[in-house]
Amino acid sequence: MQCWGNGYGSEILEGLLTYCFDDLKVKKVKAEVEEENIYSVRILESSLLNYVREYYEGDNLVRLYVIEKD
């Protein structure tokens, strides 16, 4: 796809986190991604979210990331 690799996913994630924390006033955001979705994994790995663990959901290996605001 022509838009891939331009940083749009990271920008969207940053905007979502800002919206969740500033507008919705949530304290914790969780993200789950299937390990084979390498582009989404890369975005989460380079974000402020912290890797927590991997687990199986059916046949799919899922990675869990979390960020908390004080």
PQR file of N, CA, C, O and H, with PARSE charges and radii, in Angstrom:
ATOM      1  N   MET A   1       0.835  -1.183   0.000 -0.4000 1.5000
ATOM      2  CA  MET A   1       0.000   0.000   0.000 -0.0000 2.0000
ATOM      3  C   MET A   1       0.881   1.247   0.000  0.5500 1.7000
ATOM      4  O   MET A   1       1.953   1.265   0.604 -0.5500 1.4000
ATOM      5  N   GLN A   2       0.426   2.255  -0.664 -0.4000 1.5000
ATOM      6  CA  GLN A   2       1.202   3.472  -0.859 -0.0000 2.0000
ATOM      7  C   GLN A   2       1.436   4.259   0.434  0.5500 1.7000
ATOM      8  O   GLN A   2       2.444   4.956   0.549 -0.5500 1.4000
ATOM      9  H   GLN A   2      -0.445   2.241  -1.155  0.4000 1.0000
ATOM     10  N   CYS A   3       0.541   4.162   1.392 -0.4000 1.5000
ATOM     11  CA  CYS A   3       0.649   4.955   2.621 -0.0000 2.0000
ATOM     12  C   CYS A   3       1.496   4.285   3.693  0.5500 1.7000
ATOM     13  O   CYS A   3       1.875   4.933   4.668 -0.5500 1.4000
ATOM     14  H   CYS A   3      -0.278   3.596   1.299  0.4000 1.0000
ATOM     15  N   TRP A   4       1.800   3.009   3.535 -0.4000 1.5000
ATOM     16  CA  TRP A   4       2.547   2.281   4.560 -0.0000 2.0000
ATOM     17  C   TRP A   4       3.974   2.799   4.656  0.5500 1.7000
ATOM     18  O   TRP A   4       4.593   3.148   3.651 -0.5500 1.4000
ATOM     19  H   TRP A   4       1.493   2.482   2.743  0.4000 1.0000
ATOM     20  N   GLY A   5       4.482   2.842   5.880 -0.4000 1.5000
ATOM     21  CA  GLY A   5       5.869   3.241   6.092 -0.0000 2.0000
ATOM     22  C   GLY A   5       6.080   4.734   6.186  0.5500 1.7000
ATOM     23  O   GLY A   5       7.221   5.193   6.229 -0.5500 1.4000
ATOM     24  H   GLY A   5       3.979   2.559   6.696  0.4000 1.0000
ATOM     25  N   ASN A   6       5.003   5.503   6.217 -0.4000 1.5000
ATOM     26  CA  ASN A   6       5.121   6.958   6.291 -0.0000 2.0000
ATOM     27  C   ASN A   6       4.895   7.510   7.689  0.5500 1.7000
ATOM     28  O   ASN A   6       4.910   8.726   7.882 -0.5500 1.4000
ATOM     29  H   ASN A   6       4.076   5.130   6.181  0.4000 1.0000
ATOM     30  N   GLY A   7       4.685   6.633   8.669 -0.4000 1.5000
ATOM     31  CA  GLY A   7       4.514   7.086  10.037 -0.0000 2.0000
ATOM     32  C   GLY A   7       3.087   7.452  10.416  0.5500 1.7000
ATOM     33  O   GLY A   7       2.851   7.984  11.501 -0.5500 1.4000
ATOM     34  H   GLY A   7       4.673   5.646   8.512  0.4000 1.0000
ATOM     35  N   TYR A   8       2.140   7.175   9.538 -0.4000 1.5000
ATOM     36  CA  TYR A   8       0.747   7.532   9.831 -0.0000 2.0000
ATOM     37  C   TYR A   8       0.195   6.736  11.012  0.5500 1.7000
ATOM     38  O   TYR A   8      -0.553   7.280  11.825 -0.5500 1.4000
ATOM     39  H   TYR A   8       2.332   6.743   8.656  0.4000 1.0000
ATOM     40  N   GLY A   9       0.550   5.466  11.116 -0.4000 1.5000
ATOM     41  CA  GLY A   9       0.085   4.638  12.230 -0.0000 2.0000
ATOM     42  C   GLY A   9       0.547   5.183  13.566  0.5500 1.7000
ATOM     43  O   GLY A   9      -0.221   5.214  14.528 -0.5500 1.4000
ATOM     44  H   GLY A   9       1.157   5.025  10.455  0.4000 1.0000
ATOM     45  N   SER A  10       1.801   5.613  13.631 -0.4000 1.5000
ATOM     46  CA  SER A  10       2.336   6.197  14.867 -0.0000 2.0000
ATOM     47  C   SER A  10       1.634   7.500  15.211  0.5500 1.7000
ATOM     48  O   SER A  10       1.344   7.764  16.378 -0.5500 1.4000
ATOM     49  H   SER A  10       2.425   5.588  12.849  0.4000 1.0000
ATOM     50  N   GLU A  11       1.359   8.318  14.197 -0.4000 1.5000
ATOM     51  CA  GLU A  11       0.650   9.575  14.428 -0.0000 2.0000
ATOM     52  C   GLU A  11      -0.772   9.320  14.926  0.5500 1.7000
ATOM     53  O   GLU A  11      -1.256  10.015  15.820 -0.5500 1.4000
ATOM     54  H   GLU A  11       1.594   8.104  13.249  0.4000 1.0000
ATOM     55  N   ILE A  12      -1.430   8.332  14.348 -0.4000 1.5000
ATOM     56  CA  ILE A  12      -2.787   8.002  14.779 -0.0000 2.0000
ATOM     57  C   ILE A  12      -2.775   7.517  16.221  0.5500 1.7000
ATOM     58  O   ILE A  12      -3.616   7.926  17.022 -0.5500 1.4000
ATOM     59  H   ILE A  12      -1.036   7.768  13.622  0.4000 1.0000
ATOM     60  N   LEU A  13      -1.821   6.643  16.560 -0.4000 1.5000
ATOM     61  CA  LEU A  13      -1.725   6.150  17.932 -0.0000 2.0000
ATOM     62  C   LEU A  13      -1.488   7.297  18.898  0.5500 1.7000
ATOM     63  O   LEU A  13      -2.121   7.354  19.953 -0.5500 1.4000
ATOM     64  H   LEU A  13      -1.137   6.311  15.910  0.4000 1.0000
ATOM     65  N   GLU A  14      -0.600   8.202  18.564 -0.4000 1.5000
ATOM     66  CA  GLU A  14      -0.322   9.350  19.426 -0.0000 2.0000
ATOM     67  C   GLU A  14      -1.581  10.189  19.642  0.5500 1.7000
ATOM     68  O   GLU A  14      -1.855  10.625  20.760 -0.5500 1.4000
ATOM     69  H   GLU A  14      -0.086   8.156  17.707  0.4000 1.0000
ATOM     70  N   GLY A  15      -2.340  10.411  18.578 -0.4000 1.5000
ATOM     71  CA  GLY A  15      -3.585  11.161  18.687 -0.0000 2.0000
ATOM     72  C   GLY A  15      -4.619  10.442  19.540  0.5500 1.7000
ATOM     73  O   GLY A  15      -5.324  11.072  20.327 -0.5500 1.4000
ATOM     74  H   GLY A  15      -2.117  10.056  17.670  0.4000 1.0000
ATOM     75  N   LEU A  16      -4.710   9.128  19.386 -0.4000 1.5000
ATOM     76  CA  LEU A  16      -5.645   8.349  20.192 -0.0000 2.0000
ATOM     77  C   LEU A  16      -5.291   8.396  21.668  0.5500 1.7000
ATOM     78  O   LEU A  16      -6.171   8.526  22.519 -0.5500 1.4000
ATOM     79  H   LEU A  16      -4.137   8.616  18.746  0.4000 1.0000
ATOM     80  N   LEU A  17      -4.005   8.290  21.970 -0.4000 1.5000
ATOM     81  CA  LEU A  17      -3.579   8.356  23.371 -0.0000 2.0000
ATOM     82  C   LEU A  17      -3.871   9.732  23.970  0.5500 1.7000
ATOM     83  O   LEU A  17      -4.323   9.835  25.111 -0.5500 1.4000
ATOM     84  H   LEU A  17      -3.291   8.184  21.279  0.4000 1.0000
ATOM     85  N   THR A  18      -3.615  10.772  23.208 -0.4000 1.5000
ATOM     86  CA  THR A  18      -3.918  12.126  23.671 -0.0000 2.0000
ATOM     87  C   THR A  18      -5.413  12.269  23.932  0.5500 1.7000
ATOM     88  O   THR A  18      -5.816  12.819  24.957 -0.5500 1.4000
ATOM     89  H   THR A  18      -3.248  10.689  22.281  0.4000 1.0000
ATOM     90  N   TYR A  19      -6.223  11.783  23.020 -0.4000 1.5000
ATOM     91  CA  TYR A  19      -7.676  11.845  23.189 -0.0000 2.0000
ATOM     92  C   TYR A  19      -8.121  11.063  24.428  0.5500 1.7000
ATOM     93  O   TYR A  19      -8.928  11.553  25.218 -0.5500 1.4000
ATOM     94  H   TYR A  19      -5.895  11.336  22.187  0.4000 1.0000
ATOM     95  N   CYS A  20      -7.597   9.859  24.592 -0.4000 1.5000
ATOM     96  CA  CYS A  20      -7.983   9.020  25.741 -0.0000 2.0000
ATOM     97  C   CYS A  20      -7.616   9.677  27.067  0.5500 1.7000
ATOM     98  O   CYS A  20      -8.434   9.717  27.986 -0.5500 1.4000
ATOM     99  H   CYS A  20      -6.941   9.462  23.950  0.4000 1.0000
ATOM    100  N   PHE A  21      -6.406  10.186  27.174 -0.4000 1.5000
ATOM    101  CA  PHE A  21      -5.945  10.752  28.436 -0.0000 2.0000
ATOM    102  C   PHE A  21      -6.471  12.173  28.684  0.5500 1.7000
ATOM    103  O   PHE A  21      -6.887  12.491  29.798 -0.5500 1.4000
ATOM    104  H   PHE A  21      -5.741  10.154  26.428  0.4000 1.0000
ATOM    105  N   ASP A  22      -6.454  13.008  27.676 -0.4000 1.5000
ATOM    106  CA  ASP A  22      -6.831  14.414  27.873 -0.0000 2.0000
ATOM    107  C   ASP A  22      -8.339  14.645  27.814  0.5500 1.7000
ATOM    108  O   ASP A  22      -8.879  15.396  28.626 -0.5500 1.4000
ATOM    109  H   ASP A  22      -6.116  12.749  26.771  0.4000 1.0000
ATOM    110  N   ASP A  23      -9.012  14.019  26.878 -0.4000 1.5000
ATOM    111  CA  ASP A  23     -10.440  14.266  26.700 -0.0000 2.0000
ATOM    112  C   ASP A  23     -11.315  13.290  27.490  0.5500 1.7000
ATOM    113  O   ASP A  23     -12.267  13.698  28.155 -0.5500 1.4000
ATOM    114  H   ASP A  23      -8.572  13.409  26.219  0.4000 1.0000
ATOM    115  N   LEU A  24     -10.986  12.008  27.412 -0.4000 1.5000
ATOM    116  CA  LEU A  24     -11.790  11.004  28.111 -0.0000 2.0000
ATOM    117  C   LEU A  24     -11.381  10.827  29.566  0.5500 1.7000
ATOM    118  O   LEU A  24     -12.119  10.247  30.362 -0.5500 1.4000
ATOM    119  H   LEU A  24     -10.212  11.676  26.871  0.4000 1.0000
ATOM    120  N   LYS A  25     -10.185  11.337  29.912 -0.4000 1.5000
ATOM    121  CA  LYS A  25      -9.668  11.271  31.289 -0.0000 2.0000
ATOM    122  C   LYS A  25      -9.505   9.838  31.805  0.5500 1.7000
ATOM    123  O   LYS A  25      -9.699   9.571  32.990 -0.5500 1.4000
ATOM    124  H   LYS A  25      -9.586  11.809  29.266  0.4000 1.0000
ATOM    125  N   VAL A  26      -9.143   8.914  30.892 -0.4000 1.5000
ATOM    126  CA  VAL A  26      -8.881   7.547  31.338 -0.0000 2.0000
ATOM    127  C   VAL A  26      -7.512   7.492  32.001  0.5500 1.7000
ATOM    128  O   VAL A  26      -6.666   8.356  31.772 -0.5500 1.4000
ATOM    129  H   VAL A  26      -8.985   9.131  29.929  0.4000 1.0000
ATOM    130  N   LYS A  27      -7.303   6.480  32.817 -0.4000 1.5000
ATOM    131  CA  LYS A  27      -6.042   6.321  33.537 -0.0000 2.0000
ATOM    132  C   LYS A  27      -5.147   5.255  32.904  0.5500 1.7000
ATOM    133  O   LYS A  27      -3.935   5.254  33.117 -0.5500 1.4000
ATOM    134  H   LYS A  27      -7.991   5.779  33.004  0.4000 1.0000
ATOM    135  N   LYS A  28      -5.745   4.348  32.126 -0.4000 1.5000
ATOM    136  CA  LYS A  28      -4.972   3.250  31.549 -0.0000 2.0000
ATOM    137  C   LYS A  28      -5.498   2.931  30.153  0.5500 1.7000
ATOM    138  O   LYS A  28      -6.706   2.904  29.917 -0.5500 1.4000
ATOM    139  H   LYS A  28      -6.730   4.348  31.953  0.4000 1.0000
ATOM    140  N   VAL A  29      -4.565   2.692  29.235 -0.4000 1.5000
ATOM    141  CA  VAL A  29      -4.909   2.261  27.881 -0.0000 2.0000
ATOM    142  C   VAL A  29      -4.194   0.949  27.617  0.5500 1.7000
ATOM    143  O   VAL A  29      -2.997   0.816  27.873 -0.5500 1.4000
ATOM    144  H   VAL A  29      -3.584   2.715  29.426  0.4000 1.0000
ATOM    145  N   LYS A  30      -4.935  -0.011  27.105 -0.4000 1.5000
ATOM    146  CA  LYS A  30      -4.375  -1.313  26.738 -0.0000 2.0000
ATOM    147  C   LYS A  30      -4.476  -1.488  25.237  0.5500 1.7000
ATOM    148  O   LYS A  30      -5.435  -1.037  24.610 -0.5500 1.4000
ATOM    149  H   LYS A  30      -5.907   0.097  26.897  0.4000 1.0000
ATOM    150  N   ALA A  31      -3.482  -2.144  24.666 -0.4000 1.5000
ATOM    151  CA  ALA A  31      -3.496  -2.473  23.242 -0.0000 2.0000
ATOM    152  C   ALA A  31      -3.131  -3.934  23.090  0.5500 1.7000
ATOM    153  O   ALA A  31      -2.168  -4.410  23.692 -0.5500 1.4000
ATOM    154  H   ALA A  31      -2.703  -2.511  25.175  0.4000 1.0000
ATOM    155  N   GLU A  32      -3.892  -4.637  22.292 -0.4000 1.5000
ATOM    156  CA  GLU A  32      -3.611  -6.038  21.994 -0.0000 2.0000
ATOM    157  C   GLU A  32      -3.393  -6.162  20.492  0.5500 1.7000
ATOM    158  O   GLU A  32      -4.123  -5.569  19.698 -0.5500 1.4000
ATOM    159  H   GLU A  32      -4.673  -4.251  21.803  0.4000 1.0000
ATOM    160  N   VAL A  33      -2.395  -6.928  20.116 -0.4000 1.5000
ATOM    161  CA  VAL A  33      -2.094  -7.116  18.698 -0.0000 2.0000
ATOM    162  C   VAL A  33      -1.613  -8.542  18.482  0.5500 1.7000
ATOM    163  O   VAL A  33      -0.852  -9.083  19.285 -0.5500 1.4000
ATOM    164  H   VAL A  33      -1.802  -7.410  20.761  0.4000 1.0000
ATOM    165  N   GLU A  34      -2.062  -9.140  17.393 -0.4000 1.5000
ATOM    166  CA  GLU A  34      -1.561 -10.461  17.041 -0.0000 2.0000
ATOM    167  C   GLU A  34      -0.110 -10.334  16.612  0.5500 1.7000
ATOM    168  O   GLU A  34       0.246  -9.429  15.857 -0.5500 1.4000
ATOM    169  H   GLU A  34      -2.680  -8.700  16.741  0.4000 1.0000
ATOM    170  N   GLU A  35       0.719 -11.237  17.093 -0.4000 1.5000
ATOM    171  CA  GLU A  35       2.155 -11.136  16.852 -0.0000 2.0000
ATOM    172  C   GLU A  35       2.504 -11.117  15.367  0.5500 1.7000
ATOM    173  O   GLU A  35       3.494 -10.498  14.977 -0.5500 1.4000
ATOM    174  H   GLU A  35       0.429 -11.972  17.706  0.4000 1.0000
ATOM    175  N   GLU A  36       1.719 -11.775  14.546 -0.4000 1.5000
ATOM    176  CA  GLU A  36       2.028 -11.813  13.118 -0.0000 2.0000
ATOM    177  C   GLU A  36       1.723 -10.496  12.407  0.5500 1.7000
ATOM    178  O   GLU A  36       2.108 -10.317  11.252 -0.5500 1.4000
ATOM    179  H   GLU A  36       0.914 -12.278  14.863  0.4000 1.0000
ATOM    180  N   ASN A  37       1.041  -9.579  13.078 -0.4000 1.5000
ATOM    181  CA  ASN A  37       0.777  -8.253  12.517 -0.0000 2.0000
ATOM    182  C   ASN A  37       1.998  -7.372  12.800  0.5500 1.7000
ATOM    183  O   ASN A  37       1.965  -6.494  13.663 -0.5500 1.4000
ATOM    184  H   ASN A  37       0.729  -9.725  14.017  0.4000 1.0000
ATOM    185  N   ILE A  38       3.068  -7.627  12.055 -0.4000 1.5000
ATOM    186  CA  ILE A  38       4.377  -7.040  12.375 -0.0000 2.0000
ATOM    187  C   ILE A  38       4.388  -5.515  12.323  0.5500 1.7000
ATOM    188  O   ILE A  38       5.118  -4.878  13.083 -0.5500 1.4000
ATOM    189  H   ILE A  38       3.095  -8.340  11.354  0.4000 1.0000
ATOM    190  N   TYR A  39       3.601  -4.928  11.448 -0.4000 1.5000
ATOM    191  CA  TYR A  39       3.606  -3.469  11.345 -0.0000 2.0000
ATOM    192  C   TYR A  39       2.984  -2.834  12.584  0.5500 1.7000
ATOM    193  O   TYR A  39       3.487  -1.827  13.084 -0.5500 1.4000
ATOM    194  H   TYR A  39       3.008  -5.445  10.831  0.4000 1.0000
ATOM    195  N   SER A  40       1.898  -3.411  13.081 -0.4000 1.5000
ATOM    196  CA  SER A  40       1.281  -2.894  14.302 -0.0000 2.0000
ATOM    197  C   SER A  40       2.160  -3.146  15.514  0.5500 1.7000
ATOM    198  O   SER A  40       2.224  -2.314  16.419 -0.5500 1.4000
ATOM    199  H   SER A  40       1.490  -4.229  12.676  0.4000 1.0000
ATOM    200  N   VAL A  41       2.842  -4.295  15.540 -0.4000 1.5000
ATOM    201  CA  VAL A  41       3.775  -4.585  16.627 -0.0000 2.0000
ATOM    202  C   VAL A  41       4.880  -3.533  16.638  0.5500 1.7000
ATOM    203  O   VAL A  41       5.245  -3.028  17.700 -0.5500 1.4000
ATOM    204  H   VAL A  41       2.789  -4.971  14.805  0.4000 1.0000
ATOM    205  N   ARG A  42       5.411  -3.204  15.472 -0.4000 1.5000
ATOM    206  CA  ARG A  42       6.477  -2.193  15.387 -0.0000 2.0000
ATOM    207  C   ARG A  42       6.008  -0.838  15.909  0.5500 1.7000
ATOM    208  O   ARG A  42       6.747  -0.144  16.607 -0.5500 1.4000
ATOM    209  H   ARG A  42       5.114  -3.614  14.610  0.4000 1.0000
ATOM    210  N   ILE A  43       4.780  -0.468  15.567 -0.4000 1.5000
ATOM    211  CA  ILE A  43       4.240   0.812  16.038 -0.0000 2.0000
ATOM    212  C   ILE A  43       4.158   0.816  17.561  0.5500 1.7000
ATOM    213  O   ILE A  43       4.572   1.778  18.208 -0.5500 1.4000
ATOM    214  H   ILE A  43       4.179  -1.032  15.000  0.4000 1.0000
ATOM    215  N   LEU A  44       3.622  -0.266  18.130 -0.4000 1.5000
ATOM    216  CA  LEU A  44       3.490  -0.335  19.583 -0.0000 2.0000
ATOM    217  C   LEU A  44       4.849  -0.397  20.272  0.5500 1.7000
ATOM    218  O   LEU A  44       5.031   0.193  21.336 -0.5500 1.4000
ATOM    219  H   LEU A  44       3.286  -1.047  17.605  0.4000 1.0000
ATOM    220  N   GLU A  45       5.792  -1.100  19.679 -0.4000 1.5000
ATOM    221  CA  GLU A  45       7.141  -1.198  20.258 -0.0000 2.0000
ATOM    222  C   GLU A  45       7.840   0.162  20.283  0.5500 1.7000
ATOM    223  O   GLU A  45       8.640   0.431  21.179 -0.5500 1.4000
ATOM    224  H   GLU A  45       5.644  -1.579  18.814  0.4000 1.0000
ATOM    225  N   SER A  46       7.546   1.005  19.321 -0.4000 1.5000
ATOM    226  CA  SER A  46       8.213   2.313  19.271 -0.0000 2.0000
ATOM    227  C   SER A  46       7.404   3.407  19.972  0.5500 1.7000
ATOM    228  O   SER A  46       7.798   4.573  19.968 -0.5500 1.4000
ATOM    229  H   SER A  46       6.896   0.787  18.593  0.4000 1.0000
ATOM    230  N   SER A  47       6.281   3.029  20.569 -0.4000 1.5000
ATOM    231  CA  SER A  47       5.429   4.002  21.244 -0.0000 2.0000
ATOM    232  C   SER A  47       5.763   4.063  22.736  0.5500 1.7000
ATOM    233  O   SER A  47       6.713   3.432  23.201 -0.5500 1.4000
ATOM    234  H   SER A  47       5.961   2.081  20.573  0.4000 1.0000
ATOM    235  N   LEU A  48       4.973   4.823  23.463 -0.4000 1.5000
ATOM    236  CA  LEU A  48       5.138   4.940  24.912 -0.0000 2.0000
ATOM    237  C   LEU A  48       4.507   3.782  25.674  0.5500 1.7000
ATOM    238  O   LEU A  48       4.699   3.660  26.884 -0.5500 1.4000
ATOM    239  H   LEU A  48       4.202   5.335  23.086  0.4000 1.0000
ATOM    240  N   LEU A  49       3.755   2.932  24.979 -0.4000 1.5000
ATOM    241  CA  LEU A  49       3.138   1.782  25.632 -0.0000 2.0000
ATOM    242  C   LEU A  49       4.215   0.778  26.027  0.5500 1.7000
ATOM    243  O   LEU A  49       5.226   0.635  25.339 -0.5500 1.4000
ATOM    244  H   LEU A  49       3.599   3.031  23.996  0.4000 1.0000
ATOM    245  N   ASN A  50       3.993   0.094  27.129 -0.4000 1.5000
ATOM    246  CA  ASN A  50       4.937  -0.892  27.641 -0.0000 2.0000
ATOM    247  C   ASN A  50       4.453  -2.298  27.332  0.5500 1.7000
ATOM    248  O   ASN A  50       3.288  -2.630  27.549 -0.5500 1.4000
ATOM    249  H   ASN A  50       3.172   0.210  27.688  0.4000 1.0000
ATOM    250  N   TYR A  51       5.354  -3.111  26.828 -0.4000 1.5000
ATOM    251  CA  TYR A  51       5.037  -4.513  26.576 -0.0000 2.0000
ATOM    252  C   TYR A  51       4.792  -5.200  27.916  0.5500 1.7000
ATOM    253  O   TYR A  51       5.563  -5.020  28.858 -0.5500 1.4000
ATOM    254  H   TYR A  51       6.301  -2.841  26.651  0.4000 1.0000
ATOM    255  N   VAL A  52       3.714  -5.991  28.003 -0.4000 1.5000
ATOM    256  CA  VAL A  52       3.373  -6.677  29.241 -0.0000 2.0000
ATOM    257  C   VAL A  52       3.614  -8.176  29.110  0.5500 1.7000
ATOM    258  O   VAL A  52       4.352  -8.760  29.904 -0.5500 1.4000
ATOM    259  H   VAL A  52       3.087  -6.138  27.238  0.4000 1.0000
ATOM    260  N   ARG A  53       2.988  -8.804  28.101 -0.4000 1.5000
ATOM    261  CA  ARG A  53       3.135 -10.254  27.967 -0.0000 2.0000
ATOM    262  C   ARG A  53       2.539 -10.723  26.640  0.5500 1.7000
ATOM    263  O   ARG A  53       1.874  -9.974  25.924 -0.5500 1.4000
ATOM    264  H   ARG A  53       2.389  -8.330  27.456  0.4000 1.0000
ATOM    265  N   GLU A  54       2.806 -11.986  26.347 -0.4000 1.5000
ATOM    266  CA  GLU A  54       2.204 -12.665  25.214 -0.0000 2.0000
ATOM    267  C   GLU A  54       1.294 -13.766  25.743  0.5500 1.7000
ATOM    268  O   GLU A  54       1.552 -14.349  26.797 -0.5500 1.4000
ATOM    269  H   GLU A  54       3.346 -12.595  26.928  0.4000 1.0000
ATOM    270  N   TYR A  55       0.241 -14.040  25.009 -0.4000 1.5000
ATOM    271  CA  TYR A  55      -0.649 -15.136  25.375 -0.0000 2.0000
ATOM    272  C   TYR A  55      -1.366 -15.616  24.108  0.5500 1.7000
ATOM    273  O   TYR A  55      -1.434 -14.907  23.104 -0.5500 1.4000
ATOM    274  H   TYR A  55       0.031 -13.567  24.153  0.4000 1.0000
ATOM    275  N   TYR A  56      -1.884 -16.811  24.186 -0.4000 1.5000
ATOM    276  CA  TYR A  56      -2.626 -17.356  23.058 -0.0000 2.0000
ATOM    277  C   TYR A  56      -4.107 -17.073  23.214  0.5500 1.7000
ATOM    278  O   TYR A  56      -4.682 -17.248  24.288 -0.5500 1.4000
ATOM    279  H   TYR A  56      -1.828 -17.387  25.001  0.4000 1.0000
ATOM    280  N   GLU A  57      -4.707 -16.635  22.131 -0.4000 1.5000
ATOM    281  CA  GLU A  57      -6.147 -16.476  22.034 -0.0000 2.0000
ATOM    282  C   GLU A  57      -6.574 -17.365  20.871  0.5500 1.7000
ATOM    283  O   GLU A  57      -6.481 -16.978  19.707 -0.5500 1.4000
ATOM    284  H   GLU A  57      -4.240 -16.493  21.259  0.4000 1.0000
ATOM    285  N   GLY A  58      -7.039 -18.555  21.207 -0.4000 1.5000
ATOM    286  CA  GLY A  58      -7.273 -19.553  20.170 -0.0000 2.0000
ATOM    287  C   GLY A  58      -5.934 -20.001  19.625  0.5500 1.7000
ATOM    288  O   GLY A  58      -5.051 -20.405  20.382 -0.5500 1.4000
ATOM    289  H   GLY A  58      -7.114 -18.870  22.153  0.4000 1.0000
ATOM    290  N   ASP A  59      -5.784 -19.931  18.327 -0.4000 1.5000
ATOM    291  CA  ASP A  59      -4.529 -20.302  17.677 -0.0000 2.0000
ATOM    292  C   ASP A  59      -3.586 -19.119  17.478  0.5500 1.7000
ATOM    293  O   ASP A  59      -2.480 -19.291  16.968 -0.5500 1.4000
ATOM    294  H   ASP A  59      -6.501 -19.602  17.712  0.4000 1.0000
ATOM    295  N   ASN A  60      -4.010 -17.925  17.875 -0.4000 1.5000
ATOM    296  CA  ASN A  60      -3.238 -16.708  17.624 -0.0000 2.0000
ATOM    297  C   ASN A  60      -2.441 -16.285  18.846  0.5500 1.7000
ATOM    298  O   ASN A  60      -2.960 -16.241  19.961 -0.5500 1.4000
ATOM    299  H   ASN A  60      -4.909 -17.785  18.290  0.4000 1.0000
ATOM    300  N   LEU A  61      -1.170 -15.974  18.619 -0.4000 1.5000
ATOM    301  CA  LEU A  61      -0.321 -15.426  19.670 -0.0000 2.0000
ATOM    302  C   LEU A  61      -0.551 -13.915  19.710  0.5500 1.7000
ATOM    303  O   LEU A  61      -0.372 -13.222  18.708 -0.5500 1.4000
ATOM    304  H   LEU A  61      -0.748 -16.009  17.713  0.4000 1.0000
ATOM    305  N   VAL A  62      -0.947 -13.419  20.873 -0.4000 1.5000
ATOM    306  CA  VAL A  62      -1.308 -12.006  21.039 -0.0000 2.0000
ATOM    307  C   VAL A  62      -0.322 -11.349  21.991  0.5500 1.7000
ATOM    308  O   VAL A  62       0.094 -11.942  22.986 -0.5500 1.4000
ATOM    309  H   VAL A  62      -1.093 -13.982  21.686  0.4000 1.0000
ATOM    310  N   ARG A  63       0.047 -10.107  21.666 -0.4000 1.5000
ATOM    311  CA  ARG A  63       0.922  -9.318  22.531 -0.0000 2.0000
ATOM    312  C   ARG A  63       0.085  -8.225  23.184  0.5500 1.7000
ATOM    313  O   ARG A  63      -0.751  -7.597  22.536 -0.5500 1.4000
ATOM    314  H   ARG A  63      -0.291  -9.625  20.857  0.4000 1.0000
ATOM    315  N   LEU A  64       0.321  -8.006  24.479 -0.4000 1.5000
ATOM    316  CA  LEU A  64      -0.403  -6.998  25.248 -0.0000 2.0000
ATOM    317  C   LEU A  64       0.538  -5.866  25.625  0.5500 1.7000
ATOM    318  O   LEU A  64       1.645  -6.097  26.111 -0.5500 1.4000
ATOM    319  H   LEU A  64       1.000  -8.516  25.006  0.4000 1.0000
ATOM    320  N   TYR A  65       0.082  -4.630  25.395 -0.4000 1.5000
ATOM    321  CA  TYR A  65       0.828  -3.426  25.746 -0.0000 2.0000
ATOM    322  C   TYR A  65      -0.077  -2.542  26.597  0.5500 1.7000
ATOM    323  O   TYR A  65      -1.294  -2.528  26.409 -0.5500 1.4000
ATOM    324  H   TYR A  65      -0.818  -4.442  25.000  0.4000 1.0000
ATOM    325  N   VAL A  66       0.519  -1.804  27.535 -0.4000 1.5000
ATOM    326  CA  VAL A  66      -0.254  -0.950  28.441 -0.0000 2.0000
ATOM    327  C   VAL A  66       0.504   0.346  28.694  0.5500 1.7000
ATOM    328  O   VAL A  66       1.735   0.372  28.727 -0.5500 1.4000
ATOM    329  H   VAL A  66       1.507  -1.815  27.688  0.4000 1.0000
ATOM    330  N   ILE A  67      -0.257   1.415  28.872 -0.4000 1.5000
ATOM    331  CA  ILE A  67       0.297   2.672  29.352 -0.0000 2.0000
ATOM    332  C   ILE A  67      -0.665   3.219  30.398  0.5500 1.7000
ATOM    333  O   ILE A  67      -1.883   3.178  30.225 -0.5500 1.4000
ATOM    334  H   ILE A  67      -1.257   1.393  28.845  0.4000 1.0000
ATOM    335  N   GLU A  68      -0.098   3.731  31.484 -0.4000 1.5000
ATOM    336  CA  GLU A  68      -0.905   4.304  32.572 -0.0000 2.0000
ATOM    337  C   GLU A  68      -0.472   5.735  32.806  0.5500 1.7000
ATOM    338  O   GLU A  68       0.705   6.076  32.692 -0.5500 1.4000
ATOM    339  H   GLU A  68       0.892   3.764  31.625  0.4000 1.0000
ATOM    340  N   LYS A  69      -1.436   6.556  33.132 -0.4000 1.5000
ATOM    341  CA  LYS A  69      -1.160   7.952  33.466 -0.0000 2.0000
ATOM    342  C   LYS A  69      -1.440   8.151  34.940  0.5500 1.7000
ATOM    343  O   LYS A  69      -2.449   7.672  35.458 -0.5500 1.4000
ATOM    344  H   LYS A  69      -2.392   6.279  33.225  0.4000 1.0000
ATOM    345  N   ASP A  70      -0.551   8.857  35.614 -0.4000 1.5000
ATOM    346  CA  ASP A  70      -0.700   9.105  37.058 -0.0000 2.0000
ATOM    347  C   ASP A  70      -1.848  10.019  37.356  0.5500 1.7000
ATOM    348  O   ASP A  70      -2.107  10.326  38.519 -0.5500 1.4000
ATOM    349  H   ASP A  70       0.269   9.246  35.193  0.4000 1.0000
TER
END
